Amino acid sequence: MRKAPPQPALLVLGNMSIQGNIKPVRSLTEPLQVAMDNGGKRALIPIENKRQFLEVNADVLEQVDPVFFGDMRQAAFKALGLS
């Protein structure tokens, strides 16, 4: 895992609390739009934000591939392309 580089053009959303819990972002629309405008291809998104996914513009969804995660270990494996 240490030798695997992170995937190019990857955006990781969400916050981690001191206890290790994943906190969702308030909105997906703006971060995904910014990612698309700057060449982002994949976005790791907390599973709690899945309901907000319907609010995202279709143009953004065509350009940025969403990948949902439930914990930090799963996010790390997906970021490195190991899952």
XYZ file of C-alpha atoms in Angstrom:
83
model
C 0.000 0.000 0.000
C 2.877 2.384 0.729
C 4.330 1.998 -2.732
C 1.061 2.692 -4.558
C 0.695 6.321 -5.677
C -2.713 8.024 -5.388
C -4.766 8.062 -8.547
C -4.346 11.153 -10.724
C -7.080 13.829 -10.860
C -8.641 12.589 -7.599
C -10.729 14.712 -5.229
C -11.420 13.524 -1.675
C -14.409 15.050 0.118
C -15.461 14.828 3.761
C -13.940 15.455 7.170
C -12.700 13.053 9.792
C -13.482 13.649 13.453
C -11.037 13.002 16.291
C -12.888 9.740 16.967
C -12.282 8.654 13.354
C -15.855 9.168 12.148
C -16.466 10.506 8.647
C -18.467 13.728 8.470
C -20.301 14.489 5.216
C -19.867 17.744 3.317
C -22.693 20.292 3.286
C -23.081 20.324 -0.482
C -21.706 18.280 -3.358
C -22.580 20.736 -6.101
C -19.821 23.310 -5.614
C -16.866 20.981 -4.857
C -17.685 18.720 -7.807
C -18.089 21.728 -10.130
C -14.689 23.072 -9.025
C -13.165 19.615 -9.513
C -14.568 19.379 -13.027
C -13.371 22.899 -13.919
C -9.854 21.986 -12.773
C -9.562 18.603 -14.482
C -10.788 16.304 -11.720
C -11.830 12.857 -12.952
C -12.828 10.965 -9.765
C -14.259 12.081 -6.445
C -14.237 10.088 -3.216
C -17.463 11.052 -1.450
C -18.713 10.057 2.026
C -21.641 7.637 1.775
C -23.733 10.035 3.900
C -23.729 12.468 0.952
C -25.385 9.990 -1.412
C -28.799 11.674 -1.012
C -27.379 15.008 -2.182
C -26.082 13.370 -5.326
C -29.355 14.092 -7.149
C -28.726 17.843 -6.802
C -25.516 17.715 -8.871
C -25.658 19.026 -12.440
C -25.661 16.336 -15.155
C -22.699 17.966 -16.930
C -20.594 17.519 -13.811
C -21.653 13.889 -13.439
C -20.544 13.164 -16.995
C -17.040 14.437 -16.240
C -16.414 13.410 -12.606
C -16.804 9.772 -11.571
C -18.211 9.504 -7.998
C -16.849 6.835 -5.669
C -18.560 6.515 -2.279
C -16.813 5.399 0.908
C -17.924 4.620 4.436
C -14.665 4.662 6.408
C -11.145 6.010 6.033
C -9.567 2.631 5.330
C -11.945 2.050 2.447
C -11.257 5.593 1.158
C -7.495 5.019 1.279
C -7.731 1.789 -0.718
C -9.981 3.426 -3.291
C -7.700 6.472 -3.542
C -4.762 4.186 -4.300
C -6.773 2.067 -6.742
C -6.415 -1.049 -4.595
C -10.065 -1.934 -4.152
